[in-house]
Coordinates of C-alpha atoms and ligand atoms in Angstrom, one line a residue:
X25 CA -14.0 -2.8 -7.9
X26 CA -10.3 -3.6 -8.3
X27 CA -7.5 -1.5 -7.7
X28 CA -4.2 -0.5 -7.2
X29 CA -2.4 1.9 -4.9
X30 CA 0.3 3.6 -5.8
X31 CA 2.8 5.4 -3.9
X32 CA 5.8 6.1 -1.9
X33 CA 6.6 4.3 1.4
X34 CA 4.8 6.2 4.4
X35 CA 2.6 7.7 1.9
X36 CA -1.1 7.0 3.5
X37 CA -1.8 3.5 0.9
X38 CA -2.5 1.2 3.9
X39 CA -4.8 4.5 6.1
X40 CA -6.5 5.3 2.6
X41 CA -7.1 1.4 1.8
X42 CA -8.9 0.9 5.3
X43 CA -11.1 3.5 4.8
X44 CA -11.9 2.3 1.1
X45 CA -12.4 -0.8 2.5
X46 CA -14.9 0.3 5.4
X47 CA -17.2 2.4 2.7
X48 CA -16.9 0.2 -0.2
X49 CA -16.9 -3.2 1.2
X50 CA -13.4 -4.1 -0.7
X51 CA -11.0 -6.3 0.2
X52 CA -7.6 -4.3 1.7
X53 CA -4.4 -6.6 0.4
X54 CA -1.3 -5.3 1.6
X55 CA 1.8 -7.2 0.5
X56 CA 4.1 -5.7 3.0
X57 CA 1.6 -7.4 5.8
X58 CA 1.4 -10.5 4.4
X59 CA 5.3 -10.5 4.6
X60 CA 5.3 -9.7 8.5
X61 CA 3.1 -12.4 8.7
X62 CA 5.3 -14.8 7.0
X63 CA 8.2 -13.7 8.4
X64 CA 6.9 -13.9 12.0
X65 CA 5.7 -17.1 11.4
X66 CA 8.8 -18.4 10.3
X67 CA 7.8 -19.4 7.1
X68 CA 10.6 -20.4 4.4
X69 CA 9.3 -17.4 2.3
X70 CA 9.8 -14.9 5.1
X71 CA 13.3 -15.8 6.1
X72 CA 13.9 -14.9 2.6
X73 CA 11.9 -11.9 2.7
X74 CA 13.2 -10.7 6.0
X75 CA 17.2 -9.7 5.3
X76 CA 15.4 -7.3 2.5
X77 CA 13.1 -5.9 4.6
X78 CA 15.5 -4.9 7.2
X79 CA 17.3 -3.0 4.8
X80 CA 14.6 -1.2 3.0
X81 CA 15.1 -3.1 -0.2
X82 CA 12.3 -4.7 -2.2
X83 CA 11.8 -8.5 -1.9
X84 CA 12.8 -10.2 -4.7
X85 CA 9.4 -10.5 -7.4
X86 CA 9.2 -14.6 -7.2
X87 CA 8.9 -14.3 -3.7
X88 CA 5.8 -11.3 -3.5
X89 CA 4.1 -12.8 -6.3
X90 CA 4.2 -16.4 -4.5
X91 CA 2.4 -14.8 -1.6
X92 CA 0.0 -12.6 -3.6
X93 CA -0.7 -14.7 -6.6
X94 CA -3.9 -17.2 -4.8
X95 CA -5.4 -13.8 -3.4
X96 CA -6.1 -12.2 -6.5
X97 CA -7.6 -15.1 -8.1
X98 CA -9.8 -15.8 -5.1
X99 CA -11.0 -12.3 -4.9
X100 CA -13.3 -10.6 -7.3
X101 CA -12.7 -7.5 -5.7
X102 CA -9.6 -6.3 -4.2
X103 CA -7.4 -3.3 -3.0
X104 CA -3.6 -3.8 -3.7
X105 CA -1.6 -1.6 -1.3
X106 CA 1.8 -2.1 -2.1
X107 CA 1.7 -4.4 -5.0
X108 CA 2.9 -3.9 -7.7
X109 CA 5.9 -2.8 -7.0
X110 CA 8.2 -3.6 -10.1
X111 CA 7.7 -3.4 -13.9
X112 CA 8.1 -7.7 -13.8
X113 CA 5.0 -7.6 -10.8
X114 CA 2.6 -5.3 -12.7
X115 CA 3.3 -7.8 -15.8
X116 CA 2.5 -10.7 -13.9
X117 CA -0.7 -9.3 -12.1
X118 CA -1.9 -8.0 -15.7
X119 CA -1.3 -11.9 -16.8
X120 CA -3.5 -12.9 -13.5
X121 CA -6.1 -10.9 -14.4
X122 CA -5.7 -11.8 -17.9
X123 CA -6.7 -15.2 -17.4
X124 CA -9.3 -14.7 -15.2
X125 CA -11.0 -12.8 -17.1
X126 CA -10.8 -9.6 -15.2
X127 CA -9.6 -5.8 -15.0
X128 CA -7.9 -3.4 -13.1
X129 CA -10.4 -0.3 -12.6
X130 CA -7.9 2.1 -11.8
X131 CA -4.6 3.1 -10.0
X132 CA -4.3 5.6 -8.0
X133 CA -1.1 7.7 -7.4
X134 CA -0.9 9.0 -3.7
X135 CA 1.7 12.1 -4.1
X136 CA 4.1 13.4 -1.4
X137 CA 6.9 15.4 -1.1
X138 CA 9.6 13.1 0.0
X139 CA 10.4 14.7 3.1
X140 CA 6.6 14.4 4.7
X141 CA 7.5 10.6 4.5
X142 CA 9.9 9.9 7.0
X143 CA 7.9 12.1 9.2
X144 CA 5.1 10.3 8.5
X145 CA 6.8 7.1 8.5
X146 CA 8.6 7.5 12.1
X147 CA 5.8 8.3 13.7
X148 CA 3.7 5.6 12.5
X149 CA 1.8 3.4 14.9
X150 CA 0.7 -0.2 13.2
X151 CA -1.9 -2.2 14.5
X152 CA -2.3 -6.3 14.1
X153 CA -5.5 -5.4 12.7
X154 CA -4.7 -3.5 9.6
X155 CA -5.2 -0.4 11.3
X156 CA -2.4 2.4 11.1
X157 CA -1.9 5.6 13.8
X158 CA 0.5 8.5 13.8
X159 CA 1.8 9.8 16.8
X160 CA 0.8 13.5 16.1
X161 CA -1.3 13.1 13.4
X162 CA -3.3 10.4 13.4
X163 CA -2.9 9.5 17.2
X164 CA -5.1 6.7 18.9
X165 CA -8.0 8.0 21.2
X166 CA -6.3 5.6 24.2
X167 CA -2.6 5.8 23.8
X168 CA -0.9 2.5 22.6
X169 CA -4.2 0.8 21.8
X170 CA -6.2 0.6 18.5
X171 CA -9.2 2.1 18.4
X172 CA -10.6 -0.3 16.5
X173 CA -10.0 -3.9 18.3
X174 CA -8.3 -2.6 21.6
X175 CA -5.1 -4.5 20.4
X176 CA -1.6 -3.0 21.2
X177 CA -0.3 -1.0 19.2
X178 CA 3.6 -1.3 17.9
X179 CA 6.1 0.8 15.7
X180 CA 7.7 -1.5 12.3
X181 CA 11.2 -2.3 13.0
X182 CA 11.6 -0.4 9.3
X183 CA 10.2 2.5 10.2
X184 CA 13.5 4.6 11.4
X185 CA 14.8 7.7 9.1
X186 CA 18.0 5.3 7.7
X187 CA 15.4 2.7 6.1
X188 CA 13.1 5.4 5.1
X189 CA 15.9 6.7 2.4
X190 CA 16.6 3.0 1.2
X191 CA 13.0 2.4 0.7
X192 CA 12.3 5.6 -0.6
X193 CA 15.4 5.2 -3.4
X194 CA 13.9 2.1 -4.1
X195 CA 10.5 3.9 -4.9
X196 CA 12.3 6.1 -7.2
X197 CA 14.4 3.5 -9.1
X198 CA 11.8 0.6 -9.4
X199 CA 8.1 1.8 -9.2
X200 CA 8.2 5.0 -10.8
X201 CA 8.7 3.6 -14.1
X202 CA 5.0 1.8 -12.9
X203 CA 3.3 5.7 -13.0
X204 CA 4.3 6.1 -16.9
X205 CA 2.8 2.3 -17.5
X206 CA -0.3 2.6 -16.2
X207 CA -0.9 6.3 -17.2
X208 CA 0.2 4.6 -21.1
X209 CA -2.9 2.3 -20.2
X210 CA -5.3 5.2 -19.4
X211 CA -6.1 4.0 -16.1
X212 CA -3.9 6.4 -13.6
X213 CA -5.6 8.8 -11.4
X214 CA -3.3 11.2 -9.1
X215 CA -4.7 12.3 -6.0
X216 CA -2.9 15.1 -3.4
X217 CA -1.7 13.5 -0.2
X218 CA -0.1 15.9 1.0
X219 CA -3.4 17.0 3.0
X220 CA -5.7 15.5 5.8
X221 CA -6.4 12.2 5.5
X222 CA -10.1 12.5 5.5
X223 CA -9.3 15.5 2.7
X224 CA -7.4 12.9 1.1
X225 CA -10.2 10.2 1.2
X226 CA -12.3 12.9 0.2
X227 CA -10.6 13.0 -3.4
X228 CA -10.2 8.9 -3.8
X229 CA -13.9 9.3 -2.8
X230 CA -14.9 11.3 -5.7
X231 CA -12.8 8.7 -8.1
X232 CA -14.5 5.7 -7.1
X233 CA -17.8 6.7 -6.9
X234 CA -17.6 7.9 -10.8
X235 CA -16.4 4.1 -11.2
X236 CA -19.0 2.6 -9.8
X237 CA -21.5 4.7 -11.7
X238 CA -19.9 3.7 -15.1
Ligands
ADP8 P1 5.1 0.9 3.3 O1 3.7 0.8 3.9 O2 6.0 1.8 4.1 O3 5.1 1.3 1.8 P2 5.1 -2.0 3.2 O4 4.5 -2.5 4.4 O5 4.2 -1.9 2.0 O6 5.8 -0.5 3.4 O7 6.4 -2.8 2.8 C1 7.4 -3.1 3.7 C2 8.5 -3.9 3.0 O8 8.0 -5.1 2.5 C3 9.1 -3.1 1.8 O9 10.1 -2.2 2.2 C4 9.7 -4.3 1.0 O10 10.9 -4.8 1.6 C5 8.6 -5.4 1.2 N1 7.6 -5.3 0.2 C6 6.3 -5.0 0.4 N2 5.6 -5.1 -0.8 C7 6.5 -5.5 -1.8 C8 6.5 -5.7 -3.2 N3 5.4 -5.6 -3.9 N4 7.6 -6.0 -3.8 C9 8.8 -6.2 -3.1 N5 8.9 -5.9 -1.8 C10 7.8 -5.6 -1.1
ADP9 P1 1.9 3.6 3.7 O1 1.0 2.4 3.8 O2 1.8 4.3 2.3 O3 3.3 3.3 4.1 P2 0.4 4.6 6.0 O4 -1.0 4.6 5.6 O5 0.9 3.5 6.9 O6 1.4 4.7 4.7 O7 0.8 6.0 6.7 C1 2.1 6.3 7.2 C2 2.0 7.1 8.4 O8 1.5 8.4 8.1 C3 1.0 6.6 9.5 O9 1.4 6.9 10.7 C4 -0.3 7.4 9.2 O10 -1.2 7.5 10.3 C5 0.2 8.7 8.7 N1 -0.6 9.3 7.7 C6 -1.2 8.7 6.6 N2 -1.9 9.6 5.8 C7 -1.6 10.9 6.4 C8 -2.0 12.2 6.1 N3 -2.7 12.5 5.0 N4 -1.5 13.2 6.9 C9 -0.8 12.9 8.0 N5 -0.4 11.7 8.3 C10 -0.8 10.7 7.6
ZN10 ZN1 -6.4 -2.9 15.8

């Protein structure tokens, strides 16, 4: 199964592509992690990425595709969570897939109301691991430690209200126009996130398992 999730920063991509990953066995790729990674390393490609992050822009599309370019050809199956981002990144992933031989399956639009994300955003707890907390919603059974692997747990420098609007305006001015592309294709699905998350999992749920049977 390969797909694609779309939606606004502090949406619920990376919480919905863990639990897709835990039921359906599919790789979680989140460009915005690989980034930290890079950046915390050091890397060349993360000093670049970094002064954009900081300031809630998007990294430039040579840079992301560098990092997420091997992935997608290594992996049969994949969740992208926060790729594409641009109308140039869902070009060159269709050429990627292209030549491989392969096909997106679907992309799924996570929707909510702009002023849920900083909310949701702010509150975020992010875990080394993949896995993502909210202070009142989503709130770790131990506070300050994942669930999961028992590792701390940390809030993204980005997170704060002022980078929320930044990345949010981005959203609006250079992924929307990726909704109108994809539903032009026939493969966009929209799914309610202003809900639960299980509620929301619920309703990806139903989408994938009608993939798989087809
Ligand atoms: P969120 O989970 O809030 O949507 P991400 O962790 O996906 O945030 O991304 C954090 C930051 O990393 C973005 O604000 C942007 O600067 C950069 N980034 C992540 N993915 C991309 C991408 N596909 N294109 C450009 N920049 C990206
Ligand atoms: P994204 O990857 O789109 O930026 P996250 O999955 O990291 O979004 O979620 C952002 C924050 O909102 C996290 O703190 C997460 O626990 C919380 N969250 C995610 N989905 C929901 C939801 N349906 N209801 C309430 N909070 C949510
Ligand atoms: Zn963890």
């Amino acid at each position: 199964m390969r797909l694609v999730l779309l939606a606004p920063p502090g949406a619920g991509k990376g919480t919905q592509a863990e639990l897709i990953e835990q039921k359906f066995r599919v790789a979680h790729i989140s460009t915005g992690d690989l980034l930290r990674e890079a950046v915390k390393k050091g890397t060349i490609l993360g000093l670049k990425a970094k002064k954009y992050m900081d300031k809630g822009e998007l990294v430039p599309d040579e840079v992301v595709i560098g990092i997420i370019k091997d992935k997608i050809k290594e992996l049969n199956d994949f969740i992208l969570d926060g790729f594409p981002r641009t109308l140039e990144q869902a070009k060159v992933l269709d050429r990627i897939l292209d030549e491989e031989g392969k096909k997106l399956d679907t992309v799924i639009e996570i929707q909510v109301p702009d002023e849920r994300l900083v909310e949701r955003a702010v509150g975020r707890l992010s875990c080394k691991c993949g896995e993502v907390y909210h202070e009142i919603y989503n709130p770790p059974r131990t506070e300050g430690i994942c669930d999961r692997c028992g590792g701390k747990l940390y809030k993204r420098e980005d997170d704060t209200a002022e980078t929320m609007y930044s990345r949010i305006k981005s959203y609006k001015m250079k992924t929307i126009p990726l909704i109108k592309y994809y539903f032009q294709k026939g493969i966009l699905r929209t799914v309610n996130g202003d809900q639960d998350i299980e509620k929301v999992f619920w309703e990806i749920e139903k989408i994938l398992n009608k993939i798989k049977k087809d």
